[in-house]
mmCIF file of N, CA and C in Angstrom:
data_model
loop_
_atom_site.group_PDB
_atom_site.id
_atom_site.type_symbol
_atom_site.label_atom_id
_atom_site.label_comp_id
_atom_site.label_asym_id
_atom_site.label_seq_id
_atom_site.Cartn_x
_atom_site.Cartn_y
_atom_site.Cartn_z
ATOM 1 N N UNK A 12 -76.288 85.147 31.765
ATOM 2 C CA UNK A 12 -76.416 84.368 30.573
ATOM 3 C C UNK A 12 -77.068 85.399 29.305
ATOM 4 N N UNK A 13 -77.399 87.090 29.586
ATOM 5 C CA UNK A 13 -77.682 87.722 28.810
ATOM 6 C C UNK A 13 -76.395 88.209 28.172
ATOM 7 N N UNK A 14 -75.385 88.425 29.090
ATOM 8 C CA UNK A 14 -74.075 88.709 28.569
ATOM 9 C C UNK A 14 -73.522 87.875 27.544
ATOM 10 N N UNK A 15 -73.748 86.759 27.858
ATOM 11 C CA UNK A 15 -72.990 85.402 26.875
ATOM 12 C C UNK A 15 -73.931 85.546 25.588
ATOM 13 N N UNK A 16 -75.113 85.587 25.578
ATOM 14 C CA UNK A 16 -75.887 85.748 24.395
ATOM 15 C C UNK A 16 -75.315 87.177 23.528
ATOM 16 N N UNK A 17 -75.151 88.204 24.174
ATOM 17 C CA UNK A 17 -74.605 89.329 23.474
ATOM 18 C C UNK A 17 -73.217 88.940 22.970
ATOM 19 N N UNK A 18 -72.555 88.265 23.682
ATOM 20 C CA UNK A 18 -70.953 87.955 22.980
ATOM 21 C C UNK A 18 -71.348 87.358 21.837
ATOM 22 N N UNK A 19 -72.030 86.088 22.033
ATOM 23 C CA UNK A 19 -72.117 85.116 21.124
ATOM 24 C C UNK A 19 -73.031 85.818 20.038
ATOM 25 N N UNK A 20 -73.979 86.910 19.886
ATOM 26 C CA UNK A 20 -74.501 87.622 19.151
ATOM 27 C C UNK A 20 -73.649 88.369 17.982
ATOM 28 N N UNK A 21 -72.352 88.943 19.113
ATOM 29 C CA UNK A 21 -71.570 90.056 18.377
ATOM 30 C C UNK A 21 -70.852 89.301 17.489
ATOM 31 N N UNK A 22 -70.344 88.026 18.012
ATOM 32 C CA UNK A 22 -69.159 86.933 17.332
ATOM 33 C C UNK A 22 -70.025 86.724 15.912
ATOM 34 N N UNK A 23 -71.242 86.498 16.155
ATOM 35 C CA UNK A 23 -72.028 85.872 14.900
ATOM 36 C C UNK A 23 -71.956 87.171 13.763
ATOM 37 N N UNK A 24 -72.185 88.168 14.273
ATOM 38 C CA UNK A 24 -72.221 89.706 13.358
ATOM 39 C C UNK A 24 -71.326 89.637 13.042
ATOM 40 N N UNK A 25 -69.953 89.693 13.553
ATOM 41 C CA UNK A 25 -68.678 89.630 13.049
ATOM 42 C C UNK A 25 -68.188 88.731 11.867
ATOM 43 N N UNK A 26 -68.729 87.449 12.240
ATOM 44 C CA UNK A 26 -68.311 86.554 11.291
ATOM 45 C C UNK A 26 -69.165 86.671 10.142
ATOM 46 N N UNK A 27 -70.584 86.977 10.045
ATOM 47 C CA UNK A 27 -71.255 87.261 8.825
ATOM 48 C C UNK A 27 -70.789 88.401 8.020
ATOM 49 N N UNK A 28 -69.972 89.259 8.471
ATOM 50 C CA UNK A 28 -69.579 90.687 7.847
ATOM 51 C C UNK A 28 -68.129 90.404 8.046
ATOM 52 N N UNK A 29 -67.382 89.466 7.460
ATOM 53 C CA UNK A 29 -66.049 89.243 7.623
ATOM 54 C C UNK A 29 -65.121 90.020 6.518
ATOM 55 N N UNK A 30 -65.983 89.913 5.325
ATOM 56 C CA UNK A 30 -65.103 90.706 4.346
ATOM 57 C C UNK A 30 -65.100 92.232 5.215
ATOM 58 N N UNK A 31 -66.066 92.891 5.563
ATOM 59 C CA UNK A 31 -65.969 94.017 6.052
ATOM 60 C C UNK A 31 -64.982 94.167 7.286
ATOM 61 N N UNK A 32 -64.988 93.128 8.125
ATOM 62 C CA UNK A 32 -64.475 92.943 9.330
ATOM 63 C C UNK A 32 -62.967 93.316 8.980
ATOM 64 N N UNK A 33 -62.307 92.699 8.128
ATOM 65 C CA UNK A 33 -61.182 92.475 7.330
ATOM 66 C C UNK A 33 -60.365 93.695 7.050
ATOM 67 N N UNK A 34 -61.359 94.778 6.599
ATOM 68 C CA UNK A 34 -60.880 96.065 6.214
ATOM 69 C C UNK A 34 -60.904 97.307 7.261
ATOM 70 N N UNK A 35 -59.879 97.453 7.702
ATOM 71 C CA UNK A 35 -59.639 98.603 8.971
ATOM 72 C C UNK A 35 -59.468 99.800 7.953
ATOM 73 N N UNK A 36 -60.092 100.783 8.785
ATOM 74 C CA UNK A 36 -59.622 102.267 8.142
ATOM 75 C C UNK A 36 -58.363 102.761 8.173
ATOM 76 N N UNK A 37 -57.499 102.300 9.010
ATOM 77 C CA UNK A 37 -56.055 102.561 9.306
ATOM 78 C C UNK A 37 -55.514 101.318 9.763
ATOM 79 N N UNK A 38 -54.315 101.117 9.479
ATOM 80 C CA UNK A 38 -53.680 99.820 9.939
ATOM 81 C C UNK A 38 -53.551 99.797 11.198
ATOM 82 N N UNK A 39 -53.439 100.826 11.816
ATOM 83 C CA UNK A 39 -53.226 100.840 13.511
ATOM 84 C C UNK A 39 -54.920 100.533 13.962
ATOM 85 N N UNK A 40 -55.848 100.702 13.439
ATOM 86 C CA UNK A 40 -57.114 100.438 13.667
ATOM 87 C C UNK A 40 -57.139 98.829 14.125
ATOM 88 N N UNK A 41 -56.328 98.146 12.752
ATOM 89 C CA UNK A 41 -56.279 96.491 13.250
ATOM 90 C C UNK A 41 -55.427 96.043 14.291
ATOM 91 N N UNK A 42 -54.560 96.705 14.563
ATOM 92 C CA UNK A 42 -53.521 96.666 15.730
ATOM 93 C C UNK A 42 -54.251 96.836 16.869
ATOM 94 N N UNK A 43 -55.168 97.838 16.997
ATOM 95 C CA UNK A 43 -55.657 98.108 18.316
ATOM 96 C C UNK A 43 -56.815 96.912 18.598
ATOM 97 N N UNK A 44 -57.396 96.628 17.220
ATOM 98 C CA UNK A 44 -58.590 95.492 17.447
ATOM 99 C C UNK A 44 -57.926 93.980 17.955
ATOM 100 N N UNK A 45 -56.826 93.942 17.352
ATOM 101 C CA UNK A 45 -56.352 92.396 17.583
ATOM 102 C C UNK A 45 -55.445 92.501 18.761
ATOM 103 N N UNK A 46 -55.249 93.608 19.341
ATOM 104 C CA UNK A 46 -54.547 94.002 21.077
ATOM 105 C C UNK A 46 -55.777 93.469 21.879
ATOM 106 N N UNK A 47 -57.042 94.422 21.351
ATOM 107 C CA UNK A 47 -58.070 94.003 22.624
ATOM 108 C C UNK A 47 -58.741 92.662 22.427
ATOM 109 N N UNK A 48 -58.636 92.076 21.205
ATOM 110 C CA UNK A 48 -59.189 90.509 21.474
ATOM 111 C C UNK A 48 -58.273 89.619 22.276
ATOM 112 N N UNK A 49 -56.952 89.951 21.804
ATOM 113 C CA UNK A 49 -55.902 89.392 22.630
ATOM 114 C C UNK A 49 -56.057 89.466 23.975
ATOM 115 N N UNK A 50 -56.325 90.500 24.635
ATOM 116 C CA UNK A 50 -56.561 91.038 26.141
ATOM 117 C C UNK A 50 -57.760 90.266 26.490
ATOM 118 N N UNK A 51 -58.627 90.164 25.838
ATOM 119 C CA UNK A 51 -59.924 89.709 26.368
ATOM 120 C C UNK A 51 -59.652 88.041 26.702
ATOM 121 N N UNK A 52 -59.112 87.426 25.306
ATOM 122 C CA UNK A 52 -58.666 85.991 25.431
ATOM 123 C C UNK A 52 -57.782 85.538 26.532
ATOM 124 N N UNK A 53 -56.778 86.294 26.715
ATOM 125 C CA UNK A 53 -55.687 86.029 27.776
ATOM 126 C C UNK A 53 -56.699 86.196 29.269
ATOM 127 N N UNK A 54 -57.451 86.998 29.475
ATOM 128 C CA UNK A 54 -58.134 87.201 30.758
ATOM 129 C C UNK A 54 -58.900 86.024 31.242
ATOM 130 N N UNK A 55 -59.936 85.559 29.963
ATOM 131 C CA UNK A 55 -60.353 84.452 30.201
ATOM 132 C C UNK A 55 -59.878 83.008 30.169
ATOM 133 N N UNK A 56 -59.056 83.109 29.342
ATOM 134 C CA UNK A 56 -57.826 81.628 29.339
ATOM 135 C C UNK A 56 -57.116 81.690 30.737
ATOM 136 N N UNK A 57 -56.792 82.698 31.244
ATOM 137 C CA UNK A 57 -55.989 82.964 32.428
ATOM 138 C C UNK A 57 -56.984 82.233 33.403
ATOM 139 N N UNK A 58 -58.482 82.406 33.540
ATOM 140 C CA UNK A 58 -59.198 82.413 34.517
ATOM 141 C C UNK A 58 -59.148 80.507 34.640
ATOM 142 N N UNK A 59 -59.291 80.033 33.309
ATOM 143 C CA UNK A 59 -59.154 78.718 33.565
ATOM 144 C C UNK A 59 -58.094 78.146 34.118
ATOM 145 N N UNK A 60 -56.549 78.841 33.264
ATOM 146 C CA UNK A 60 -55.411 78.501 33.615
ATOM 147 C C UNK A 60 -55.441 78.497 35.448
ATOM 148 N N UNK A 61 -55.714 79.531 36.031
ATOM 149 C CA UNK A 61 -55.743 79.793 37.467
ATOM 150 C C UNK A 61 -56.328 78.385 38.128
ATOM 151 N N UNK A 62 -57.379 78.004 37.629
ATOM 152 C CA UNK A 62 -58.114 76.633 37.953
ATOM 153 C C UNK A 62 -57.147 75.510 38.031
ATOM 154 N N UNK A 63 -56.732 75.276 36.896
ATOM 155 C CA UNK A 63 -55.792 74.322 36.156
ATOM 156 C C UNK A 63 -54.420 74.097 37.135
ATOM 157 N N UNK A 64 -54.064 75.191 37.317
ATOM 158 C CA UNK A 64 -52.675 75.450 38.697
ATOM 159 C C UNK A 64 -53.235 75.309 40.139
ATOM 160 N N UNK A 65 -54.266 75.317 40.222
ATOM 161 C CA UNK A 65 -54.803 75.101 41.574
ATOM 162 C C UNK A 65 -54.586 76.614 42.365
ATOM 163 N N UNK A 66 -54.531 77.821 41.587
ATOM 164 C CA UNK A 66 -54.531 79.157 42.208
ATOM 165 C C UNK A 66 -55.860 79.656 42.274
ATOM 166 N N UNK A 67 -56.720 79.082 41.784
ATOM 167 C CA UNK A 67 -58.635 79.411 41.834
ATOM 168 C C UNK A 67 -59.270 78.113 42.191
ATOM 169 N N UNK A 68 -60.357 78.373 43.051
ATOM 170 C CA UNK A 68 -61.166 77.071 43.123
ATOM 171 C C UNK A 68 -62.006 77.107 41.735
ATOM 172 N N UNK A 69 -62.427 75.730 41.495
ATOM 173 C CA UNK A 69 -62.908 75.253 40.622
ATOM 174 C C UNK A 69 -64.541 75.500 40.640
ATOM 175 N N UNK A 70 -65.401 76.261 39.831
ATOM 176 C CA UNK A 70 -66.335 76.515 39.847
ATOM 177 C C UNK A 70 -67.100 76.131 38.259
ATOM 178 N N UNK A 71 -67.779 75.216 38.029
ATOM 179 C CA UNK A 71 -68.056 74.811 37.068
ATOM 180 C C UNK A 71 -69.090 75.891 35.923
ATOM 181 N N UNK A 72 -69.886 76.616 36.294
ATOM 182 C CA UNK A 72 -70.233 77.621 35.437
ATOM 183 C C UNK A 72 -69.257 78.698 35.064
ATOM 184 N N UNK A 73 -68.417 79.112 35.890
ATOM 185 C CA UNK A 73 -67.137 80.114 35.457
ATOM 186 C C UNK A 73 -66.444 79.483 34.693
ATOM 187 N N UNK A 74 -65.990 78.439 34.761
ATOM 188 C CA UNK A 74 -65.036 77.610 33.602
ATOM 189 C C UNK A 74 -65.769 77.579 32.562
ATOM 190 N N UNK A 75 -67.211 77.213 32.411
ATOM 191 C CA UNK A 75 -67.954 77.096 31.038
ATOM 192 C C UNK A 75 -68.017 78.479 30.547
ATOM 193 N N UNK A 76 -68.227 79.474 31.126
ATOM 194 C CA UNK A 76 -68.239 81.027 30.782
ATOM 195 C C UNK A 76 -66.652 81.297 30.157
ATOM 196 N N UNK A 77 -65.822 80.987 30.799
ATOM 197 C CA UNK A 77 -64.488 81.248 30.230
ATOM 198 C C UNK A 77 -64.054 80.594 29.024
ATOM 199 N N UNK A 78 -64.503 79.410 29.066
ATOM 200 C CA UNK A 78 -64.071 78.428 27.744
ATOM 201 C C UNK A 78 -65.066 78.966 27.009
ATOM 202 N N UNK A 79 -66.437 79.157 26.621
ATOM 203 C CA UNK A 79 -67.298 79.912 25.925
ATOM 204 C C UNK A 79 -66.517 81.149 25.430
ATOM 205 N N UNK A 80 -65.922 82.022 26.075
ATOM 206 C CA UNK A 80 -65.587 83.310 25.725
ATOM 207 C C UNK A 80 -64.448 82.976 24.802
ATOM 208 N N UNK A 81 -63.407 82.130 25.215
ATOM 209 C CA UNK A 81 -62.196 81.813 24.435
ATOM 210 C C UNK A 81 -62.583 81.445 23.352
ATOM 211 N N UNK A 82 -63.329 80.089 23.283
ATOM 212 C CA UNK A 82 -63.830 79.568 21.742
ATOM 213 C C UNK A 82 -64.558 80.511 20.972
ATOM 214 N N UNK A 83 -65.268 81.431 21.457
ATOM 215 C CA UNK A 83 -65.817 82.290 20.788
ATOM 216 C C UNK A 83 -64.866 83.500 20.162
ATOM 217 N N UNK A 84 -64.382 83.809 20.637
ATOM 218 C CA UNK A 84 -63.043 84.788 20.365
ATOM 219 C C UNK A 84 -61.801 84.286 19.591
ATOM 220 N N UNK A 85 -61.575 83.042 19.578
ATOM 221 C CA UNK A 85 -60.550 82.489 19.099
ATOM 222 C C UNK A 85 -60.141 82.783 17.464
ATOM 223 N N UNK A 86 -61.181 82.859 16.833
ATOM 224 C CA UNK A 86 -60.804 83.120 15.181
ATOM 225 C C UNK A 86 -61.113 84.488 14.906
ATOM 226 N N UNK A 87 -61.379 85.232 15.740
ATOM 227 C CA UNK A 87 -61.253 86.869 15.607
ATOM 228 C C UNK A 87 -60.202 87.657 14.852
ATOM 229 N N UNK A 88 -59.021 87.057 15.436
ATOM 230 C CA UNK A 88 -58.014 87.892 15.218
ATOM 231 C C UNK A 88 -57.225 87.151 13.437
ATOM 232 N N UNK A 89 -57.767 86.244 12.882
ATOM 233 C CA UNK A 89 -57.415 85.589 11.732
ATOM 234 C C UNK A 89 -57.650 86.916 10.729
ATOM 235 N N UNK A 90 -58.132 87.267 10.821
ATOM 236 C CA UNK A 90 -58.481 88.363 9.832
ATOM 237 C C UNK A 90 -57.766 90.298 10.042
ATOM 238 N N UNK A 91 -57.058 90.271 11.243
ATOM 239 C CA UNK A 91 -56.958 91.378 11.504
ATOM 240 C C UNK A 91 -55.662 91.700 11.892
ATOM 241 N N UNK A 92 -54.883 91.086 10.395
ATOM 242 C CA UNK A 92 -53.586 91.357 10.167
ATOM 243 C C UNK A 92 -53.328 91.786 8.762
ATOM 244 N N UNK A 93 -53.877 93.052 8.475
ATOM 245 C CA UNK A 93 -53.689 93.472 6.805
ATOM 246 C C UNK A 93 -52.305 93.817 6.843
ATOM 247 N N UNK A 94 -51.842 93.948 5.430
ATOM 248 C CA UNK A 94 -50.621 94.608 4.978
ATOM 249 C C UNK A 94 -50.421 95.822 5.725
ATOM 250 N N UNK A 95 -49.335 96.236 6.514
ATOM 251 C CA UNK A 95 -48.960 97.536 6.742
ATOM 252 C C UNK A 95 -49.419 97.892 7.928
ATOM 253 N N UNK A 96 -49.977 96.530 8.769
ATOM 254 C CA UNK A 96 -50.059 96.648 10.268
ATOM 255 C C UNK A 96 -49.142 96.003 11.194
ATOM 256 N N UNK A 97 -47.992 96.219 11.119
ATOM 257 C CA UNK A 97 -46.952 95.634 11.715
ATOM 258 C C UNK A 97 -46.473 96.655 12.573
ATOM 259 N N UNK A 98 -46.569 98.071 12.331
ATOM 260 C CA UNK A 98 -45.925 99.067 13.207
ATOM 261 C C UNK A 98 -46.701 99.161 14.676
ATOM 262 N N UNK A 99 -46.067 99.357 15.753
ATOM 263 C CA UNK A 99 -46.548 99.574 16.971
ATOM 264 C C UNK A 99 -47.495 98.230 17.560
ATOM 265 N N UNK A 100 -46.758 97.081 16.731
ATOM 266 C CA UNK A 100 -47.173 95.687 17.164
ATOM 267 C C UNK A 100 -46.305 94.861 17.068
ATOM 268 N N UNK A 101 -46.185 93.691 17.856
ATOM 269 C CA UNK A 101 -45.180 92.683 18.149
ATOM 270 C C UNK A 101 -45.335 91.571 17.113
ATOM 271 N N UNK A 102 -45.986 91.876 15.942
ATOM 272 C CA UNK A 102 -46.047 90.931 15.001
ATOM 273 C C UNK A 102 -44.650 91.015 14.186
ATOM 274 N N UNK A 103 -44.262 89.695 13.751
ATOM 275 C CA UNK A 103 -43.193 89.474 13.001
ATOM 276 C C UNK A 103 -43.264 89.563 11.703
ATOM 277 N N UNK A 104 -42.391 89.834 10.985
ATOM 278 C CA UNK A 104 -42.586 89.706 9.519
ATOM 279 C C UNK A 104 -43.237 88.205 8.846
ATOM 280 N N UNK A 105 -42.998 87.365 9.616
ATOM 281 C CA UNK A 105 -43.222 86.000 9.020
ATOM 282 C C UNK A 105 -44.823 86.105 8.765
ATOM 283 N N UNK A 106 -45.588 86.875 9.798
ATOM 284 C CA UNK A 106 -46.919 86.867 9.776
ATOM 285 C C UNK A 106 -47.474 86.967 8.310
ATOM 286 N N UNK A 107 -46.768 87.954 7.519
ATOM 287 C CA UNK A 107 -47.132 88.317 6.282
ATOM 288 C C UNK A 107 -46.300 87.313 5.160
ATOM 289 N N UNK A 108 -45.321 87.110 5.619
ATOM 290 C CA UNK A 108 -44.437 85.836 4.449
ATOM 291 C C UNK A 108 -44.810 84.638 4.421
ATOM 292 N N UNK A 109 -45.469 84.255 5.664
ATOM 293 C CA UNK A 109 -45.543 82.651 5.635
ATOM 294 C C UNK A 109 -47.327 82.752 5.735
ATOM 295 N N UNK A 110 -48.011 83.290 5.334
ATOM 296 C CA UNK A 110 -49.608 83.686 5.626
ATOM 297 C C UNK A 110 -50.259 81.994 5.973
ATOM 298 N N UNK A 111 -49.905 81.223 5.008
ATOM 299 C CA UNK A 111 -50.483 79.876 5.084
ATOM 300 C C UNK A 111 -50.270 79.437 6.687
ATOM 301 N N UNK A 112 -49.083 79.226 7.000
ATOM 302 C CA UNK A 112 -48.612 78.853 8.247
ATOM 303 C C UNK A 112 -49.287 79.602 9.295
ATOM 304 N N UNK A 113 -49.084 80.879 9.342
ATOM 305 C CA UNK A 113 -50.173 81.843 10.218
ATOM 306 C C UNK A 113 -51.572 81.430 10.381
ATOM 307 N N UNK A 114 -51.966 81.478 9.170
ATOM 308 C CA UNK A 114 -53.557 81.098 9.182
ATOM 309 C C UNK A 114 -53.758 80.106 9.801
ATOM 310 N N UNK A 115 -52.807 78.908 9.616
ATOM 311 C CA UNK A 115 -52.814 77.602 10.279
ATOM 312 C C UNK A 115 -52.690 77.612 11.751
ATOM 313 N N UNK A 116 -52.356 78.543 12.341
ATOM 314 C CA UNK A 116 -52.309 78.853 13.872
ATOM 315 C C UNK A 116 -53.704 78.953 14.491
ATOM 316 N N UNK A 117 -54.325 79.680 13.502
ATOM 317 C CA UNK A 117 -55.678 80.145 14.142
ATOM 318 C C UNK A 117 -56.538 78.957 13.659
ATOM 319 N N UNK A 118 -56.473 78.042 13.048
ATOM 320 C CA UNK A 118 -57.126 77.186 12.958
ATOM 321 C C UNK A 118 -56.982 76.207 14.033
ATOM 322 N N UNK A 119 -55.657 75.747 14.248
ATOM 323 C CA UNK A 119 -55.458 74.928 15.323
ATOM 324 C C UNK A 119 -56.067 75.655 16.576
ATOM 325 N N UNK A 120 -55.781 76.954 17.061
ATOM 326 C CA UNK A 120 -56.419 77.709 18.008
ATOM 327 C C UNK A 120 -57.721 77.292 18.271
ATOM 328 N N UNK A 121 -58.220 77.426 17.247
ATOM 329 C CA UNK A 121 -60.233 77.270 17.119
ATOM 330 C C UNK A 121 -60.280 75.972 17.737
ATOM 331 N N UNK A 122 -59.685 75.141 17.054
ATOM 332 C CA UNK A 122 -59.850 73.590 17.310
ATOM 333 C C UNK A 122 -59.811 73.116 18.831
ATOM 334 N N UNK A 123 -58.815 73.724 19.310
ATOM 335 C CA UNK A 123 -58.162 73.463 20.735
ATOM 336 C C UNK A 123 -59.132 74.224 21.469
ATOM 337 N N UNK A 124 -59.620 75.559 21.186
ATOM 338 C CA UNK A 124 -60.572 76.098 22.064
ATOM 339 C C UNK A 124 -62.199 75.518 22.046
ATOM 340 N N UNK A 125 -62.065 74.973 20.857
ATOM 341 C CA UNK A 125 -63.434 74.122 20.668
ATOM 342 C C UNK A 125 -63.398 73.026 21.725
ATOM 343 N N UNK A 126 -62.342 72.244 21.780
ATOM 344 C CA UNK A 126 -62.165 71.129 22.702
ATOM 345 C C UNK A 126 -62.142 71.653 24.312
ATOM 346 N N UNK A 127 -61.242 72.469 24.441
ATOM 347 C CA UNK A 127 -61.496 73.203 25.909
ATOM 348 C C UNK A 127 -62.927 73.491 26.192
ATOM 349 N N UNK A 128 -63.773 73.970 25.461
ATOM 350 C CA UNK A 128 -64.936 74.203 25.824
ATOM 351 C C UNK A 128 -65.780 72.945 26.269
ATOM 352 N N UNK A 129 -65.540 72.181 25.193
ATOM 353 C CA UNK A 129 -66.387 70.798 25.311
ATOM 354 C C UNK A 129 -65.618 70.078 26.634
ATOM 355 N N UNK A 130 -64.599 70.286 26.888
ATOM 356 C CA UNK A 130 -64.369 69.765 28.470
ATOM 357 C C UNK A 130 -64.617 70.283 29.478
ATOM 358 N N UNK A 131 -64.890 71.773 29.431
ATOM 359 C CA UNK A 131 -65.475 72.369 30.554
ATOM 360 C C UNK A 131 -66.975 72.259 30.837
ATOM 361 N N UNK A 132 -67.608 71.885 29.532
ATOM 362 C CA UNK A 132 -69.006 71.505 29.735
ATOM 363 C C UNK A 132 -69.153 70.309 30.449
ATOM 364 N N UNK A 133 -68.221 69.139 30.598
ATOM 365 C CA UNK A 133 -68.574 68.202 31.285
ATOM 366 C C UNK A 133 -68.556 68.233 32.646
ATOM 367 N N UNK A 134 -68.125 69.157 32.979
ATOM 368 C CA UNK A 134 -68.299 69.984 34.349
ATOM 369 C C UNK A 134 -67.253 69.017 35.445
ATOM 370 N N UNK A 135 -66.179 68.743 34.968
ATOM 371 C CA UNK A 135 -65.135 68.038 35.700
ATOM 372 C C UNK A 135 -63.821 68.678 35.721
ATOM 373 N N UNK A 136 -63.574 69.190 36.975
ATOM 374 C CA UNK A 136 -62.380 69.940 36.907
ATOM 375 C C UNK A 136 -60.861 69.373 36.206
ATOM 376 N N UNK A 137 -60.815 67.948 36.341
ATOM 377 C CA UNK A 137 -59.567 67.142 35.976
ATOM 378 C C UNK A 137 -59.444 67.318 34.428
ATOM 379 N N UNK A 138 -61.001 67.173 34.063
ATOM 380 C CA UNK A 138 -60.991 67.060 32.229
ATOM 381 C C UNK A 138 -60.593 68.589 31.575
ATOM 382 N N UNK A 139 -60.266 69.608 32.414
ATOM 383 C CA UNK A 139 -59.698 70.782 31.942
ATOM 384 C C UNK A 139 -58.445 70.936 32.051
ATOM 385 N N UNK A 140 -57.550 70.094 32.358
ATOM 386 C CA UNK A 140 -56.261 70.324 32.236
ATOM 387 C C UNK A 140 -55.676 69.640 30.680
ATOM 388 N N UNK A 141 -55.728 68.573 30.076
ATOM 389 C CA UNK A 141 -55.418 68.553 29.110
ATOM 390 C C UNK A 141 -55.680 69.545 27.800
ATOM 391 N N UNK A 142 -56.868 69.743 27.599
ATOM 392 C CA UNK A 142 -57.278 70.609 26.746
ATOM 393 C C UNK A 142 -56.798 71.988 26.787
ATOM 394 N N UNK A 143 -56.468 72.356 28.247
ATOM 395 C CA UNK A 143 -56.198 73.683 28.456
ATOM 396 C C UNK A 143 -54.393 73.864 28.113
ATOM 397 N N UNK A 144 -53.776 72.698 28.475
ATOM 398 C CA UNK A 144 -52.230 72.676 27.854
ATOM 399 C C UNK A 144 -52.192 72.661 26.486
ATOM 400 N N UNK A 145 -53.345 71.777 25.596
ATOM 401 C CA UNK A 145 -52.914 71.805 24.229
ATOM 402 C C UNK A 145 -53.023 73.209 23.660
ATOM 403 N N UNK A 146 -54.087 74.201 24.316
ATOM 404 C CA UNK A 146 -54.281 75.562 23.834
ATOM 405 C C UNK A 146 -53.216 76.406 24.134
ATOM 406 N N UNK A 147 -52.479 76.049 25.411
ATOM 407 C CA UNK A 147 -51.473 77.125 25.650
ATOM 408 C C UNK A 147 -50.201 76.611 24.780
ATOM 409 N N UNK A 148 -50.277 75.445 24.391
ATOM 410 C CA UNK A 148 -49.021 74.843 23.300
ATOM 411 C C UNK A 148 -49.266 75.394 22.043
ATOM 412 N N UNK A 149 -50.416 75.330 21.549
ATOM 413 C CA UNK A 149 -50.622 75.875 20.255
ATOM 414 C C UNK A 149 -50.341 77.468 20.188
ATOM 415 N N UNK A 150 -50.660 78.211 21.240
ATOM 416 C CA UNK A 150 -50.609 79.577 21.653
ATOM 417 C C UNK A 150 -49.022 79.866 21.607
ATOM 418 N N UNK A 151 -48.341 79.105 22.293
ATOM 419 C CA UNK A 151 -46.931 79.597 22.597
ATOM 420 C C UNK A 151 -46.216 78.925 21.005
ATOM 421 N N UNK A 152 -46.368 78.082 20.506
ATOM 422 C CA UNK A 152 -45.838 77.707 19.284
ATOM 423 C C UNK A 152 -46.332 78.891 18.028
ATOM 424 N N UNK A 153 -47.370 79.520 18.097
ATOM 425 C CA UNK A 153 -47.741 80.779 17.209
ATOM 426 C C UNK A 153 -46.897 81.658 17.698
ATOM 427 N N UNK A 154 -46.956 81.826 18.975
ATOM 428 C CA UNK A 154 -46.153 83.003 19.324
ATOM 429 C C UNK A 154 -44.506 83.034 19.240
ATOM 430 N N UNK A 155 -43.831 81.712 19.001
ATOM 431 C CA UNK A 155 -42.443 81.454 18.765
ATOM 432 C C UNK A 155 -42.158 81.992 17.504
ATOM 433 N N UNK A 156 -43.259 81.699 16.742
ATOM 434 C CA UNK A 156 -42.965 81.718 15.176
ATOM 435 C C UNK A 156 -43.082 83.360 14.585
ATOM 436 N N UNK A 157 -44.294 83.796 15.045
ATOM 437 C CA UNK A 157 -45.106 84.875 14.764
ATOM 438 C C UNK A 157 -45.082 86.344 15.569
ATOM 439 N N UNK A 158 -44.407 86.332 17.021
ATOM 440 C CA UNK A 158 -44.740 87.297 17.714
ATOM 441 C C UNK A 158 -43.123 87.487 18.179
ATOM 442 N N UNK A 159 -43.024 88.767 18.289
ATOM 443 C CA UNK A 159 -41.506 89.147 18.702
ATOM 444 C C UNK A 159 -41.348 89.318 20.356
#
């Protein structure tokens, strides 16, 4: 529980300082940051996926923790694509040429991640499948458009 509190506190601090958060000292710092966030997201989303696909047993507390982390981190990378941060990343040029569409990916991702968290809190394994698939679909669509 302490871990979750510190994660939530960190997310809040980042969101409160979003103008500072959006400005990285070097473009490669933005790349490292977003790759790190995506790695953590993938780990916790993958934990839910393992349950949904029957590869891991369902545990309500673990499902909730994973969904809380996914929902908390869902918006962090929306500002981590400053101009000049394409090098050493898999981002397509469309990230910077279609910024409204790109930002809508994060909006959709946040909504779907929040829905996944709500489903996890219900405490029913079967309730996870539809919102998990919705998050996966949103991520896939964004990756097809904005990731090499």
